[in-house]
Amino acid sequence: MADSKKCFYEILGVSQEAEEDEIQAAFEASKQAFEASKTAFEVLNDPKKRGAYDRQKAKENEKIGIFF
């Protein structure tokens, strides 16, 4: 549950002097971050999807010479 007492400026990461375009940009960035988090959760929370993701990342890292 969201903390209803948190300041709206803090939530979007803008100052009280923020212009409308800055507020809109901050909102769009937060939406994109939320969607990325949602997708990451959906993949990593499913063992089959997670395994496929891990294998794909390992292949990508192998191609560029990064090993864990």
Coordinates of C-alpha atoms in Angstrom, one line a residue:
M1 CA 0.0 0.0 0.0
A2 CA 1.3 3.5 -0.9
D3 CA 2.2 5.8 1.9
S4 CA -0.5 8.5 1.6
K5 CA 1.5 10.9 3.7
K6 CA 4.5 11.0 1.3
C7 CA 5.0 14.3 -0.4
F8 CA 3.9 14.3 -4.1
Y9 CA 7.0 16.3 -5.0
E10 CA 9.2 13.6 -3.5
I11 CA 7.3 10.8 -5.2
L12 CA 8.1 12.4 -8.6
G13 CA 11.5 13.7 -7.6
V14 CA 10.8 17.3 -8.5
S15 CA 11.0 20.6 -6.6
Q16 CA 8.0 22.7 -5.7
E17 CA 9.2 25.1 -8.4
A18 CA 9.0 22.5 -11.1
E19 CA 7.4 23.5 -14.4
E20 CA 4.7 21.4 -16.0
D21 CA 7.1 19.9 -18.6
E22 CA 9.5 18.8 -15.8
I23 CA 6.6 17.3 -13.9
Q24 CA 5.4 15.5 -17.0
A25 CA 8.9 14.2 -17.8
A26 CA 9.3 12.9 -14.2
F27 CA 6.0 11.2 -14.4
E28 CA 6.9 9.5 -17.7
A29 CA 10.2 8.4 -16.3
S30 CA 8.5 6.9 -13.2
K31 CA 6.0 5.0 -15.5
Q32 CA 8.9 3.6 -17.5
A33 CA 10.7 2.5 -14.4
F34 CA 7.5 0.9 -13.1
E35 CA 6.9 -1.0 -16.3
A36 CA 10.5 -2.2 -16.3
S37 CA 10.2 -3.4 -12.7
K38 CA 6.9 -5.1 -13.5
T39 CA 8.4 -7.0 -16.4
A40 CA 11.5 -7.9 -14.3
F41 CA 9.3 -9.3 -11.6
E42 CA 7.2 -11.3 -14.0
V43 CA 10.2 -12.9 -15.5
L44 CA 12.3 -13.5 -12.4
N45 CA 9.3 -14.7 -10.4
D46 CA 8.6 -17.6 -12.9
P47 CA 11.2 -20.4 -12.7
K48 CA 10.9 -21.2 -16.4
K49 CA 11.1 -17.6 -17.6
R50 CA 13.9 -17.0 -15.2
G51 CA 15.9 -19.9 -16.5
A52 CA 15.4 -18.8 -20.1
Y53 CA 16.4 -15.3 -19.2
D54 CA 19.5 -16.4 -17.3
R55 CA 20.6 -18.6 -20.3
Q56 CA 20.1 -15.8 -22.7
K57 CA 22.1 -13.3 -20.6
A58 CA 24.9 -15.9 -20.2
K59 CA 25.0 -16.3 -24.0
E60 CA 25.1 -12.5 -24.5
N61 CA 27.9 -12.2 -21.8
E62 CA 29.8 -15.0 -23.4
K63 CA 29.8 -13.2 -26.8
I64 CA 31.3 -10.1 -25.2
G65 CA 33.7 -11.9 -22.8
I66 CA 32.0 -11.2 -19.5
F67 CA 31.9 -14.2 -17.1
F68 CA 30.4 -14.3 -13.6

